[in-house]
PDB file of C-alpha atoms in Angstrom:
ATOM      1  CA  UNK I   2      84.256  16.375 380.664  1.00 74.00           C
ATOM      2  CA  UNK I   3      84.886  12.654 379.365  1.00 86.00           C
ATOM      3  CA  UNK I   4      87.948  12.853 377.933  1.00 90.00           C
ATOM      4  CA  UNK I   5      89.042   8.925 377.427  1.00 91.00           C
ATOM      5  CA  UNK I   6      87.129   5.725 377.842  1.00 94.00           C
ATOM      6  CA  UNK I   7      88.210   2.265 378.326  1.00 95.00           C
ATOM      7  CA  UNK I   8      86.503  -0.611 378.217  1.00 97.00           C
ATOM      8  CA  UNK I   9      85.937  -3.861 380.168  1.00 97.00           C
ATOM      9  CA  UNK I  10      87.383  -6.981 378.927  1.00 97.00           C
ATOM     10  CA  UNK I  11      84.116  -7.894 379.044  1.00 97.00           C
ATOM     11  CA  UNK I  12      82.631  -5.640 376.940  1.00 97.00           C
ATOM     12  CA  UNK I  13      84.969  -5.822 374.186  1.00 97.00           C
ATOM     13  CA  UNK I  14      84.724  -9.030 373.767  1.00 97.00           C
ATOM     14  CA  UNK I  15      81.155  -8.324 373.561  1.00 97.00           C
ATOM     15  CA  UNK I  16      81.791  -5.671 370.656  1.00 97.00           C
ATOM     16  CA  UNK I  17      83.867  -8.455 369.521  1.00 96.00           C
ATOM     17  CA  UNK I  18      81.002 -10.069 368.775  1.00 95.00           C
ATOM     18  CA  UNK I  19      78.704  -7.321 367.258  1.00 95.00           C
ATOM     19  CA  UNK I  20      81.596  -6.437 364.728  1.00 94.00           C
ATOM     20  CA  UNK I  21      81.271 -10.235 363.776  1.00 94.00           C
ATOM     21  CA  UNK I  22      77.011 -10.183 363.647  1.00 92.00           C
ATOM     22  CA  UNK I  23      76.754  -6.811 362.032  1.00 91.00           C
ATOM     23  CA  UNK I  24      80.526  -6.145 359.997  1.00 92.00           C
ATOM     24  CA  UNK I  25      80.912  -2.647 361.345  1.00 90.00           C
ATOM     25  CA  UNK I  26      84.651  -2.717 362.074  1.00 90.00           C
ATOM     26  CA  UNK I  27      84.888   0.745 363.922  1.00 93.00           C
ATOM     27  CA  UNK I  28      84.653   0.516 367.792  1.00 93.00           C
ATOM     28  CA  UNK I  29      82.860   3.974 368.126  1.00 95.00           C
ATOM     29  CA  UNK I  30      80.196   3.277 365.858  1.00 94.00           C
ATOM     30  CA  UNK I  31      78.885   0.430 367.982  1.00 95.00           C
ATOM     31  CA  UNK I  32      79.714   2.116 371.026  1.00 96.00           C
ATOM     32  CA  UNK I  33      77.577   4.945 369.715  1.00 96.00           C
ATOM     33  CA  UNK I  34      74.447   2.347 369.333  1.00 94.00           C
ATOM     34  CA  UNK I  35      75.214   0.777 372.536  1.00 96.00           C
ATOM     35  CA  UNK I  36      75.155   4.402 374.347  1.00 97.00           C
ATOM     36  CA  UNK I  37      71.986   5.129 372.901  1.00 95.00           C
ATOM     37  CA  UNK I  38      70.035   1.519 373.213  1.00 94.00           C
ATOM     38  CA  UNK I  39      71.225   2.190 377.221  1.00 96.00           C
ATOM     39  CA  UNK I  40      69.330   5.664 377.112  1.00 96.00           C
ATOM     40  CA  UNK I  41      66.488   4.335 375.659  1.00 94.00           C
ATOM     41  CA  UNK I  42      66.229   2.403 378.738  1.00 96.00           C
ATOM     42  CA  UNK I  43      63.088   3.749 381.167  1.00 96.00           C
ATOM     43  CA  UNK I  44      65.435   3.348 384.215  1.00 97.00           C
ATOM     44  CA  UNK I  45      69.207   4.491 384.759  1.00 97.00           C
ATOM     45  CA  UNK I  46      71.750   1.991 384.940  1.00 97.00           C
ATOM     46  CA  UNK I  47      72.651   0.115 388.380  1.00 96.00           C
ATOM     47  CA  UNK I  48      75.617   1.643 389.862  1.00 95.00           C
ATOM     48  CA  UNK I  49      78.439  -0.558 389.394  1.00 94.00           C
ATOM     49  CA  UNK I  50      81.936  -0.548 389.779  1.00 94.00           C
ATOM     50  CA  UNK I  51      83.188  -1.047 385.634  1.00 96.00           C
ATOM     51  CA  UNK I  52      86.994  -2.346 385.793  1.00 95.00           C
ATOM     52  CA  UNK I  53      89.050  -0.629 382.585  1.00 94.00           C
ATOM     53  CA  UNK I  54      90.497  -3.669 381.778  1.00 96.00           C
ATOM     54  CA  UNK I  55      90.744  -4.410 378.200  1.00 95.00           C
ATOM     55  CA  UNK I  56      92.976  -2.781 375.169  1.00 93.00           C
ATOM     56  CA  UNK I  57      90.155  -0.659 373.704  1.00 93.00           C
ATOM     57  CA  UNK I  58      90.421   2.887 374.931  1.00 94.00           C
ATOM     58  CA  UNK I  59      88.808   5.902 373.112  1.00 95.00           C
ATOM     59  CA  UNK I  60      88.802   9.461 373.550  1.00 96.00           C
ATOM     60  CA  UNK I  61      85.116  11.476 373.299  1.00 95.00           C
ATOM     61  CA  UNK I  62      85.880  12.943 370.156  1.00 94.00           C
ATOM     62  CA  UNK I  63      86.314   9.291 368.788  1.00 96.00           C
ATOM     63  CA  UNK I  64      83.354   8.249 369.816  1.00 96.00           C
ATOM     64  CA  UNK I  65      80.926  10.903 368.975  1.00 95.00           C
ATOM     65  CA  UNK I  66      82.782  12.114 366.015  1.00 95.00           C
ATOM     66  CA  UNK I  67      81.333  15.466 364.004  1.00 96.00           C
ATOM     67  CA  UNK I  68      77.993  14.654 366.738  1.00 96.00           C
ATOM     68  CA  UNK I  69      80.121  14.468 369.817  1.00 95.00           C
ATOM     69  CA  UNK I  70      78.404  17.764 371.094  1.00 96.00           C
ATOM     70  CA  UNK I  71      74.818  15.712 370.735  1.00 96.00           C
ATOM     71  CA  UNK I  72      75.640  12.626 372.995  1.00 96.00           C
ATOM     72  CA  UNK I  73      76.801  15.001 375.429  1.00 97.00           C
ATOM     73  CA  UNK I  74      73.254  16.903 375.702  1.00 97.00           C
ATOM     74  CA  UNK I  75      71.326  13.941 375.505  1.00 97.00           C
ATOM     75  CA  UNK I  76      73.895  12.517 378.577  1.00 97.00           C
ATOM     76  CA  UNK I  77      73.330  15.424 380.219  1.00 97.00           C
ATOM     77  CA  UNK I  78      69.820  15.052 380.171  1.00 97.00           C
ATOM     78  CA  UNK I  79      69.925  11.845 380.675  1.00 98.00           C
ATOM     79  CA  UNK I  80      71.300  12.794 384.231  1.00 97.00           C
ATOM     80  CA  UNK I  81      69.008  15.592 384.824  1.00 98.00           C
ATOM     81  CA  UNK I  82      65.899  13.301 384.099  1.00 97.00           C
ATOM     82  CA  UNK I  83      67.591  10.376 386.624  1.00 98.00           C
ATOM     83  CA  UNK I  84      68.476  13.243 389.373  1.00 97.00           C
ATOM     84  CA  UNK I  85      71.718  12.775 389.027  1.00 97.00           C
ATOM     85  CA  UNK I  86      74.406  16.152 389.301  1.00 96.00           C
ATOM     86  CA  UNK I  87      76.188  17.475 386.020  1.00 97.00           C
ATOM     87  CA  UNK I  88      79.592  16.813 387.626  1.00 97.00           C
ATOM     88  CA  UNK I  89      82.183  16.507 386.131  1.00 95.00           C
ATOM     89  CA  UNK I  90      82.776  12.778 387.987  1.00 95.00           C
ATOM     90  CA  UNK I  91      78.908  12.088 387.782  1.00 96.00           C
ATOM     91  CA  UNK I  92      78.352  12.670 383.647  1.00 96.00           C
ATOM     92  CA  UNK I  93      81.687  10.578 383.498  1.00 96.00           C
ATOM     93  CA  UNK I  94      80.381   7.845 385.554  1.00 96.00           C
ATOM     94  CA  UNK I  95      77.366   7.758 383.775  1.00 97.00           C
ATOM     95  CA  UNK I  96      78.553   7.653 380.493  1.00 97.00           C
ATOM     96  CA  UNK I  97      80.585   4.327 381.687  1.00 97.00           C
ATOM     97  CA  UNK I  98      77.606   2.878 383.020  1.00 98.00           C
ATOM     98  CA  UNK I  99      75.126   3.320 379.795  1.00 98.00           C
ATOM     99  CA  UNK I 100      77.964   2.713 377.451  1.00 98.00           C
ATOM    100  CA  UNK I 101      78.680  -0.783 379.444  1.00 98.00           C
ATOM    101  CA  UNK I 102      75.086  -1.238 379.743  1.00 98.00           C
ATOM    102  CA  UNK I 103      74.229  -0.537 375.982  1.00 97.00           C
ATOM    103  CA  UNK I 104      77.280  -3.004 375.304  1.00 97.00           C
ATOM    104  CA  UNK I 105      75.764  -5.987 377.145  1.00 97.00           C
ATOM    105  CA  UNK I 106      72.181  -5.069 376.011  1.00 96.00           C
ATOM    106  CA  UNK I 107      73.225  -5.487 372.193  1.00 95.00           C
ATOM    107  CA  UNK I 108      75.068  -8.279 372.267  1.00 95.00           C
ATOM    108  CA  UNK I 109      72.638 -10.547 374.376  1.00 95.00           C
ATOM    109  CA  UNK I 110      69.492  -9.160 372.326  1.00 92.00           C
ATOM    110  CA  UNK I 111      69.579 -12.850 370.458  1.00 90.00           C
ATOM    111  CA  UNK I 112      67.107 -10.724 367.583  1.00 88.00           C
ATOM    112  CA  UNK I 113      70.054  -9.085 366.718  1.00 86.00           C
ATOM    113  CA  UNK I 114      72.616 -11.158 364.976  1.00 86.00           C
ATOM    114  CA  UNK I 115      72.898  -9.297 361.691  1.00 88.00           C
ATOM    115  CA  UNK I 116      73.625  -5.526 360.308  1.00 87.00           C
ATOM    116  CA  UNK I 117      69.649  -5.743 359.158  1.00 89.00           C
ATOM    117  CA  UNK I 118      68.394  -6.757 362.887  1.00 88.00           C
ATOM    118  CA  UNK I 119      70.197  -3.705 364.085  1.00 82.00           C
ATOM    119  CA  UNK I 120      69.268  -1.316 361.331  1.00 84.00           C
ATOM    120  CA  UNK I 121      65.077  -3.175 361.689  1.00 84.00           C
ATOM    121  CA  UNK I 122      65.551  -2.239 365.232  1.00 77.00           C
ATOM    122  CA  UNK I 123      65.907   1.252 364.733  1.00 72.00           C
ATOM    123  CA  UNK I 124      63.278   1.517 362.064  1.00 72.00           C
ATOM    124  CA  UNK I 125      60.976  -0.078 365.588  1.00 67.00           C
ATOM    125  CA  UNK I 126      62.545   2.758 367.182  1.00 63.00           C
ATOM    126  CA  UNK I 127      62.043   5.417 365.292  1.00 62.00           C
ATOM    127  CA  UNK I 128      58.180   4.310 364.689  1.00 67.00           C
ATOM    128  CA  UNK I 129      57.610   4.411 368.216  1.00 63.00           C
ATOM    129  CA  UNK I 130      58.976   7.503 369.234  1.00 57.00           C
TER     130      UNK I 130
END
């Protein structure tokens, strides 16, 4: 279904600036925790139209590695939850628009600006749920 992904110039620069807060170095490991910060948003993300501007392309298996199979349920259900059709077009679309969303949310969270912000972060996250 989502074969490739490429990112806005925008939003690498914005991973750009995660790898430098947090010293992951791999792309799809913050793209992973961008993709799920978006989904644990209450409300879908606005339609918008994403340019695939920048140098920093994946394919799916990149990005959700051994787990790939997991992001796609929980993006599928995502869409199912938001109304939206499990189209082939429509789960690609809205894997764009929570991975770009996701992006943007992590890098202007200003309580995150080190690997232990992220990781205390998830330890909220995980308390909550």
């Amino acid at each position: 279904m989502v074969e490739h992904i490429r990112l806005s110039k925008q939003a690498r620069e914005q991973l750009i600036r995660l790898k430098r807060y947090t010293g992951l170095e791999q792309w799809n490991v913050l793209c992973r925790w961008a993709f799920c910060r978006s989904l644990a948003e209450p409300t879908p993300p606005a339609p918008a139209k994403i340019p695939s501007d920048s140098n920093v392309e994946m394919s799916w298996r990149v990005f959700g590695g051994r787990h790939s199979d997991v992001y796609m349920a929980l993006l599928k259900a995502r869409c199912l939850r938001d109304g939206i059709s499990l189209e082939e077009e429509a789960i690609s679309q809205q894997f764009r628009l929570h991975l770009h969303r996701g992006i943007g949310l992590l890098a202007n969270d200003r309580d995150l600006r080190s690997i232990r912000d992220f990781l205390g972060q998830l330890e909220v996250s995980c308390a909550t749920a």
